[in-house]
Coordinates of C-alpha atoms in Angstrom, one line a residue:
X1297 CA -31.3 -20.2 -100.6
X1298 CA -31.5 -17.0 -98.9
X1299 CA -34.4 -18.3 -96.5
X1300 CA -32.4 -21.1 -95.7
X1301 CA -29.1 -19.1 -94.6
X1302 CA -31.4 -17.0 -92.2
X1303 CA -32.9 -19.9 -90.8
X1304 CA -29.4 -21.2 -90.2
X1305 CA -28.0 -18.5 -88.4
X1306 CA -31.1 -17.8 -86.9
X1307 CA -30.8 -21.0 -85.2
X1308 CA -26.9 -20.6 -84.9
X1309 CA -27.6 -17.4 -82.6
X1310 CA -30.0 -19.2 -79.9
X1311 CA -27.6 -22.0 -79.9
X1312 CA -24.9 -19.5 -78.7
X1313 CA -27.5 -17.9 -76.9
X1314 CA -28.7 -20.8 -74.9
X1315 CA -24.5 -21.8 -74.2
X1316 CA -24.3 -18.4 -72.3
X1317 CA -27.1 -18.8 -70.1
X1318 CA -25.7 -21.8 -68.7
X1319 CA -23.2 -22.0 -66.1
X1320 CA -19.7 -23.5 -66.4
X1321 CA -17.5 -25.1 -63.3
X1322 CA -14.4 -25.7 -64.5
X1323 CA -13.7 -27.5 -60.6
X1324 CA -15.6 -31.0 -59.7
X1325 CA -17.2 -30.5 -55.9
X1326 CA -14.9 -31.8 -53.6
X1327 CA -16.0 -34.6 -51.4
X1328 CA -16.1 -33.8 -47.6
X1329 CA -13.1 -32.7 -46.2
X1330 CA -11.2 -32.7 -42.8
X1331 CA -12.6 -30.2 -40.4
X1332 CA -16.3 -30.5 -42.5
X1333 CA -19.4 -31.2 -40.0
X1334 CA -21.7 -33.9 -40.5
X1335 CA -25.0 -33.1 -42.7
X1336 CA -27.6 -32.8 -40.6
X1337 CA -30.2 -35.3 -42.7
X1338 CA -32.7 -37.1 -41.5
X1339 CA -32.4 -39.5 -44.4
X1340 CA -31.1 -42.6 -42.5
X1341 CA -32.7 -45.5 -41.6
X1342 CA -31.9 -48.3 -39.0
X1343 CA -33.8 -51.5 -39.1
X1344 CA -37.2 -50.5 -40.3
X1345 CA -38.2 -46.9 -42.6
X1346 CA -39.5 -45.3 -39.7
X1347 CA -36.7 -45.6 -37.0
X1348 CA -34.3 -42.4 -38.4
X1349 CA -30.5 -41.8 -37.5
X1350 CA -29.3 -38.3 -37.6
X1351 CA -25.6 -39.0 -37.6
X1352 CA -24.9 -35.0 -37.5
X1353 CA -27.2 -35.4 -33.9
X1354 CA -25.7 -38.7 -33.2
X1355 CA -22.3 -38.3 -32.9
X1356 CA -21.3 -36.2 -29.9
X1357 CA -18.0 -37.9 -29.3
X1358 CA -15.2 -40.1 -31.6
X1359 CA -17.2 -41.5 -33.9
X1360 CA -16.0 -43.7 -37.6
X1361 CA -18.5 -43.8 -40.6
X1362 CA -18.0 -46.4 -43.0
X1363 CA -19.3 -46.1 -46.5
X1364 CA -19.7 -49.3 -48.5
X1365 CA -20.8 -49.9 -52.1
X1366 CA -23.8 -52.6 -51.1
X1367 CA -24.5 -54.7 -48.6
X1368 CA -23.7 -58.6 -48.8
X1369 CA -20.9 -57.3 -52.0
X1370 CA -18.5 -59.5 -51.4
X1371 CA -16.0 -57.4 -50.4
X1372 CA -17.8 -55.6 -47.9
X1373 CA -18.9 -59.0 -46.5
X1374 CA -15.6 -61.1 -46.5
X1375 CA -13.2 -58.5 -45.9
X1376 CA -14.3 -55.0 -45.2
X1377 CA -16.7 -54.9 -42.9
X1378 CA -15.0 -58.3 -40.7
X1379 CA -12.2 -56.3 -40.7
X1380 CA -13.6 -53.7 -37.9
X1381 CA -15.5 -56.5 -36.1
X1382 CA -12.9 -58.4 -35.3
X1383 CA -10.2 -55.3 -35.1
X1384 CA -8.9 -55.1 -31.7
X1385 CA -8.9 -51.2 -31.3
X1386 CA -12.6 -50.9 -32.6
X1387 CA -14.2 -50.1 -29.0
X1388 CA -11.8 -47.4 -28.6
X1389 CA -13.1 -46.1 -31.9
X1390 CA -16.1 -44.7 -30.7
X1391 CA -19.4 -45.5 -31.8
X1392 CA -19.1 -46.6 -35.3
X1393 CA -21.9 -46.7 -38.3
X1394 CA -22.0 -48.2 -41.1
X1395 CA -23.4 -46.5 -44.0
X1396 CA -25.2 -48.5 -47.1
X1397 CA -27.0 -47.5 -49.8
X1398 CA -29.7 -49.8 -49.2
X1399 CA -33.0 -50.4 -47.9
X1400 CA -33.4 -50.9 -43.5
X1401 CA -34.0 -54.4 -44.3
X1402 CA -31.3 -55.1 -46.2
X1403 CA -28.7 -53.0 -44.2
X1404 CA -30.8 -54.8 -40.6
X1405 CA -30.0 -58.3 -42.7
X1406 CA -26.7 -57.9 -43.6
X1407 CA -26.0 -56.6 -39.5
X1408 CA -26.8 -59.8 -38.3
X1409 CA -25.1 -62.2 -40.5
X1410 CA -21.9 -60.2 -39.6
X1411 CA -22.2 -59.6 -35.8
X1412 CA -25.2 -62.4 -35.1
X1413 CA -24.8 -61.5 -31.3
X1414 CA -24.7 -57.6 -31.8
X1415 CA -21.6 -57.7 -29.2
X1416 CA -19.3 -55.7 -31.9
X1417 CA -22.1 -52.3 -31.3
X1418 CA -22.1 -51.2 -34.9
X1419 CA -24.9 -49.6 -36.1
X1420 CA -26.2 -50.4 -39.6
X1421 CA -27.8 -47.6 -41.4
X1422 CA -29.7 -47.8 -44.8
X1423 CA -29.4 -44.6 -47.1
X1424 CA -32.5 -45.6 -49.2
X1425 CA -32.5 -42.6 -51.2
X1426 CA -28.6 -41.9 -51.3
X1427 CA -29.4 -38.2 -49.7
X1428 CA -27.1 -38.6 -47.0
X1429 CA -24.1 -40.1 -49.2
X1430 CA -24.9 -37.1 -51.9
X1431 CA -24.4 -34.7 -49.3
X1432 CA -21.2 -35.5 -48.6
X1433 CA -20.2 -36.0 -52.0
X1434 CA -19.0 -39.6 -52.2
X1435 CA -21.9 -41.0 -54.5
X1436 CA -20.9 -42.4 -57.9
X1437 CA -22.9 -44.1 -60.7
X1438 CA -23.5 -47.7 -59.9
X1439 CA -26.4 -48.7 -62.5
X1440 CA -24.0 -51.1 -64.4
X1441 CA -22.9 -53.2 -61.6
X1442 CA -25.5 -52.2 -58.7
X1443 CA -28.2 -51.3 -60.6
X1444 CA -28.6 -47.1 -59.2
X1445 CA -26.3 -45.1 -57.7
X1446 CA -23.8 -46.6 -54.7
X1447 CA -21.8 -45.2 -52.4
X1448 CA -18.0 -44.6 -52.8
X1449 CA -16.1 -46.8 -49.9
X1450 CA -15.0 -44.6 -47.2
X1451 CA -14.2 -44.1 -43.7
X1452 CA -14.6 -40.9 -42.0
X1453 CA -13.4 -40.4 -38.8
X1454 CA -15.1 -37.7 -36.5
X1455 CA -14.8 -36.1 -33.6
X1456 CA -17.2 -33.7 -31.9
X1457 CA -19.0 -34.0 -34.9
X1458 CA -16.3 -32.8 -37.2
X1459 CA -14.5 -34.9 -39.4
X1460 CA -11.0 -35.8 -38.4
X1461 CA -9.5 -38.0 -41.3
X1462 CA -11.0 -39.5 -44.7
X1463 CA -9.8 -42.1 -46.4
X1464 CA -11.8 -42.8 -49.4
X1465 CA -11.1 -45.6 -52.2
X1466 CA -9.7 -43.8 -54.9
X1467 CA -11.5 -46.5 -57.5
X1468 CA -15.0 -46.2 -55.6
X1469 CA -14.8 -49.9 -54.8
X1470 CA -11.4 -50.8 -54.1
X1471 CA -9.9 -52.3 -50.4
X1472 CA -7.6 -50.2 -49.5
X1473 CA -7.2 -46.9 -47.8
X1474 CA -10.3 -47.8 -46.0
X1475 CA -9.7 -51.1 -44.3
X1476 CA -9.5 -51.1 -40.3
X1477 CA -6.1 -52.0 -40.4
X1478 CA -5.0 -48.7 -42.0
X1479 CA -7.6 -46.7 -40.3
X1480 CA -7.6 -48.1 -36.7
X1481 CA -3.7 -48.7 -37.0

Protein backbone atom coordinates (compact mmCIF):
# COMPACT_ATOMS: atom_id res chain seq x y z
CA UNK A 1 0.00 0.00 0.00
CA UNK A 2 2.68 2.22 0.96
CA UNK A 3 4.59 1.48 -2.47
CA UNK A 4 1.58 2.25 -4.21
CA UNK A 5 0.94 5.84 -2.63
CA UNK A 6 4.66 6.84 -3.54
CA UNK A 7 4.29 5.73 -6.93
CA UNK A 8 1.14 7.83 -7.01
CA UNK A 9 2.45 11.01 -6.01
CA UNK A 10 5.53 10.28 -7.56
CA UNK A 11 3.70 10.41 -10.68
CA UNK A 12 1.39 13.24 -9.45
CA UNK A 13 4.62 15.56 -9.05
CA UNK A 14 6.01 15.14 -12.79
CA UNK A 15 2.49 15.66 -13.92
CA UNK A 16 2.63 19.14 -12.19
CA UNK A 17 5.97 19.26 -13.21
CA UNK A 18 5.56 18.83 -16.82
CA UNK A 19 2.19 21.55 -16.60
CA UNK A 20 4.81 24.25 -15.51
CA UNK A 21 7.19 23.84 -18.21
CA UNK A 22 4.67 24.56 -20.69
CA UNK A 23 3.61 27.81 -21.70
CA UNK A 24 0.06 29.31 -21.36
CA UNK A 25 -1.51 32.16 -23.76
CA UNK A 26 -4.48 33.15 -22.43
CA UNK A 27 -4.97 35.56 -25.94
CA UNK A 28 -5.59 33.63 -29.56
CA UNK A 29 -3.04 35.36 -32.28
CA UNK A 30 -4.79 37.98 -33.96
CA UNK A 31 -5.18 37.73 -37.66
CA UNK A 32 -3.34 40.49 -39.70
CA UNK A 33 -4.38 43.69 -38.92
CA UNK A 34 -4.67 47.24 -40.53
CA UNK A 35 -1.27 48.96 -40.99
CA UNK A 36 0.48 45.02 -40.97
CA UNK A 37 2.92 44.44 -44.13
CA UNK A 38 2.59 41.70 -46.37
CA UNK A 39 4.73 38.31 -45.46
CA UNK A 40 7.38 38.24 -47.44
CA UNK A 41 6.87 34.24 -48.56
CA UNK A 42 7.86 32.83 -51.41
CA UNK A 43 5.18 30.14 -50.96
CA UNK A 44 2.85 31.07 -53.84
CA UNK A 45 2.35 29.67 -56.93
CA UNK A 46 0.79 30.81 -60.29
CA UNK A 47 -0.04 28.40 -62.89
CA UNK A 48 2.66 25.79 -62.61
CA UNK A 49 4.95 24.93 -58.96
CA UNK A 50 7.79 26.65 -60.30
CA UNK A 51 6.47 30.12 -61.40
CA UNK A 52 6.41 31.90 -57.54
CA UNK A 53 4.49 35.20 -56.49
CA UNK A 54 5.90 37.15 -53.70
CA UNK A 55 2.87 39.25 -52.91
CA UNK A 56 5.01 41.25 -50.13
CA UNK A 57 7.42 42.05 -53.55
CA UNK A 58 4.47 42.23 -55.74
CA UNK A 59 2.43 44.74 -54.60
CA UNK A 60 4.01 48.28 -54.84
CA UNK A 61 0.81 50.15 -55.34
CA UNK A 62 -3.30 49.59 -54.34
CA UNK A 63 -3.48 46.19 -54.32
CA UNK A 64 -6.91 43.69 -52.97
CA UNK A 65 -6.09 39.93 -51.80
CA UNK A 66 -8.90 37.73 -51.79
CA UNK A 67 -8.78 34.65 -49.65
CA UNK A 68 -11.30 31.85 -50.54
CA UNK A 69 -11.94 28.52 -48.89
CA UNK A 70 -11.32 26.27 -52.31
CA UNK A 71 -11.48 26.75 -55.65
CA UNK A 72 -14.54 25.69 -57.85
CA UNK A 73 -16.69 25.75 -53.89
CA UNK A 74 -19.61 26.90 -55.05
CA UNK A 75 -19.70 29.98 -53.42
CA UNK A 76 -16.44 31.15 -54.51
CA UNK A 77 -17.50 30.11 -58.05
CA UNK A 78 -21.15 31.48 -58.37
CA UNK A 79 -20.96 34.43 -56.27
CA UNK A 80 -17.71 35.46 -54.79
CA UNK A 81 -15.32 35.52 -57.08
CA UNK A 82 -18.04 36.77 -60.25
CA UNK A 83 -18.67 39.38 -57.96
CA UNK A 84 -15.16 41.30 -58.56
CA UNK A 85 -15.10 40.26 -62.27
CA UNK A 86 -17.87 41.78 -63.23
CA UNK A 87 -17.75 44.77 -60.46
CA UNK A 88 -17.48 47.98 -62.13
CA UNK A 89 -14.79 49.71 -59.84
CA UNK A 90 -12.37 46.52 -59.97
CA UNK A 91 -9.68 48.18 -62.38
CA UNK A 92 -9.46 51.04 -60.14
CA UNK A 93 -8.73 48.53 -57.41
CA UNK A 94 -5.36 47.89 -58.25
CA UNK A 95 -3.94 44.70 -59.19
CA UNK A 96 -5.90 42.09 -57.43
CA UNK A 97 -4.90 38.29 -56.37
CA UNK A 98 -6.72 35.85 -55.58
CA UNK A 99 -5.47 33.57 -52.97
CA UNK A 100 -6.48 29.61 -52.70
CA UNK A 101 -5.44 26.99 -50.83
CA UNK A 102 -4.85 24.77 -53.68
CA UNK A 103 -2.54 23.38 -56.02
CA UNK A 104 -1.26 25.92 -59.46
CA UNK A 105 -3.32 23.63 -61.43
CA UNK A 106 -6.30 23.90 -59.78
CA UNK A 107 -6.08 27.71 -58.81
CA UNK A 108 -4.71 28.09 -63.08
CA UNK A 109 -8.19 25.93 -63.82
CA UNK A 110 -10.45 27.49 -61.85
CA UNK A 111 -8.89 31.23 -63.46
CA UNK A 112 -10.01 30.32 -66.68
CA UNK A 113 -13.43 29.12 -66.25
CA UNK A 114 -14.12 32.39 -64.50
CA UNK A 115 -12.36 35.06 -66.75
CA UNK A 116 -11.89 32.60 -70.08
CA UNK A 117 -10.41 35.72 -71.83
CA UNK A 118 -8.07 36.90 -68.89
CA UNK A 119 -9.57 40.58 -69.75
CA UNK A 120 -10.58 40.99 -65.84
CA UNK A 121 -6.27 40.83 -64.91
CA UNK A 122 -6.72 38.82 -61.77
CA UNK A 123 -4.06 36.78 -60.79
CA UNK A 124 -4.74 33.24 -59.40
CA UNK A 125 -2.34 32.07 -56.84
CA UNK A 126 -2.18 28.50 -55.26
CA UNK A 127 -1.02 28.41 -51.52
CA UNK A 128 -0.18 24.57 -51.84
CA UNK A 129 1.22 24.30 -48.44
CA UNK A 130 -1.09 27.00 -46.70
CA UNK A 131 2.31 28.94 -45.51
CA UNK A 132 1.26 32.07 -46.88
CA UNK A 133 -2.38 32.03 -45.40
CA UNK A 134 -0.72 30.79 -41.87
CA UNK A 135 1.31 33.68 -41.84
CA UNK A 136 -1.28 35.95 -41.82
CA UNK A 137 -3.26 34.09 -39.54
CA UNK A 138 -6.54 33.32 -41.38
CA UNK A 139 -6.12 29.53 -41.72
CA UNK A 140 -8.80 27.35 -40.06
CA UNK A 141 -9.38 23.49 -39.94
CA UNK A 142 -11.06 22.33 -43.08
CA UNK A 143 -10.48 18.35 -42.92
CA UNK A 144 -14.25 17.69 -42.50
CA UNK A 145 -15.50 19.53 -45.34
CA UNK A 146 -12.17 20.19 -47.51
CA UNK A 147 -10.32 17.50 -46.52
CA UNK A 148 -6.83 19.79 -44.80
CA UNK A 149 -6.68 22.98 -43.78
CA UNK A 150 -8.50 26.03 -45.94
CA UNK A 151 -8.30 29.41 -45.90
CA UNK A 152 -10.66 31.79 -43.95
CA UNK A 153 -12.58 34.16 -46.73
CA UNK A 154 -11.06 37.51 -46.80
CA UNK A 155 -10.21 40.49 -48.50
CA UNK A 156 -7.36 42.60 -47.62
CA UNK A 157 -6.89 45.67 -49.09
CA UNK A 158 -3.26 47.15 -49.43
CA UNK A 159 -1.53 49.94 -50.17
CA UNK A 160 2.24 50.41 -50.53
CA UNK A 161 2.39 47.18 -49.31
CA UNK A 162 0.55 47.69 -46.06
CA UNK A 163 -2.77 46.68 -45.37
CA UNK A 164 -5.43 49.21 -45.56
CA UNK A 165 -8.85 47.40 -44.56
CA UNK A 166 -9.80 43.61 -43.78
CA UNK A 167 -12.89 42.27 -43.96
CA UNK A 168 -12.76 38.70 -43.06
CA UNK A 169 -15.92 36.24 -42.76
CA UNK A 170 -16.59 36.00 -39.27
CA UNK A 171 -17.86 32.04 -39.97
CA UNK A 172 -14.63 31.24 -42.18
CA UNK A 173 -16.98 30.47 -45.11
CA UNK A 174 -19.67 32.82 -45.12
CA UNK A 175 -20.59 35.72 -48.02
CA UNK A 176 -20.59 38.62 -46.49
CA UNK A 177 -18.18 41.26 -45.32
CA UNK A 178 -16.11 40.15 -48.20
CA UNK A 179 -18.11 40.43 -51.25
CA UNK A 180 -17.04 43.18 -53.92
CA UNK A 181 -20.06 45.03 -53.35
CA UNK A 182 -19.18 45.86 -49.71
CA UNK A 183 -15.48 46.07 -50.36
CA UNK A 184 -15.32 48.02 -53.70
CA UNK A 185 -18.58 50.07 -52.65
Amino acid sequence: MASTLALRRLALNASRASRTSRTFHSSSRAFIKVGDKIPNLDVLVESSPGNKVNLGEAITGKALIIGVPAAFSPSCSNSHIPGFINHKKLKSAGDIFVVAVNDPFVTKAWGESLDPAGSSGIRFLGDPTAKFTEALDLAFDGTAIFGGPRSKRYVLEIEDGKVKAVHVEPDNTGLNVSTAEKVLG
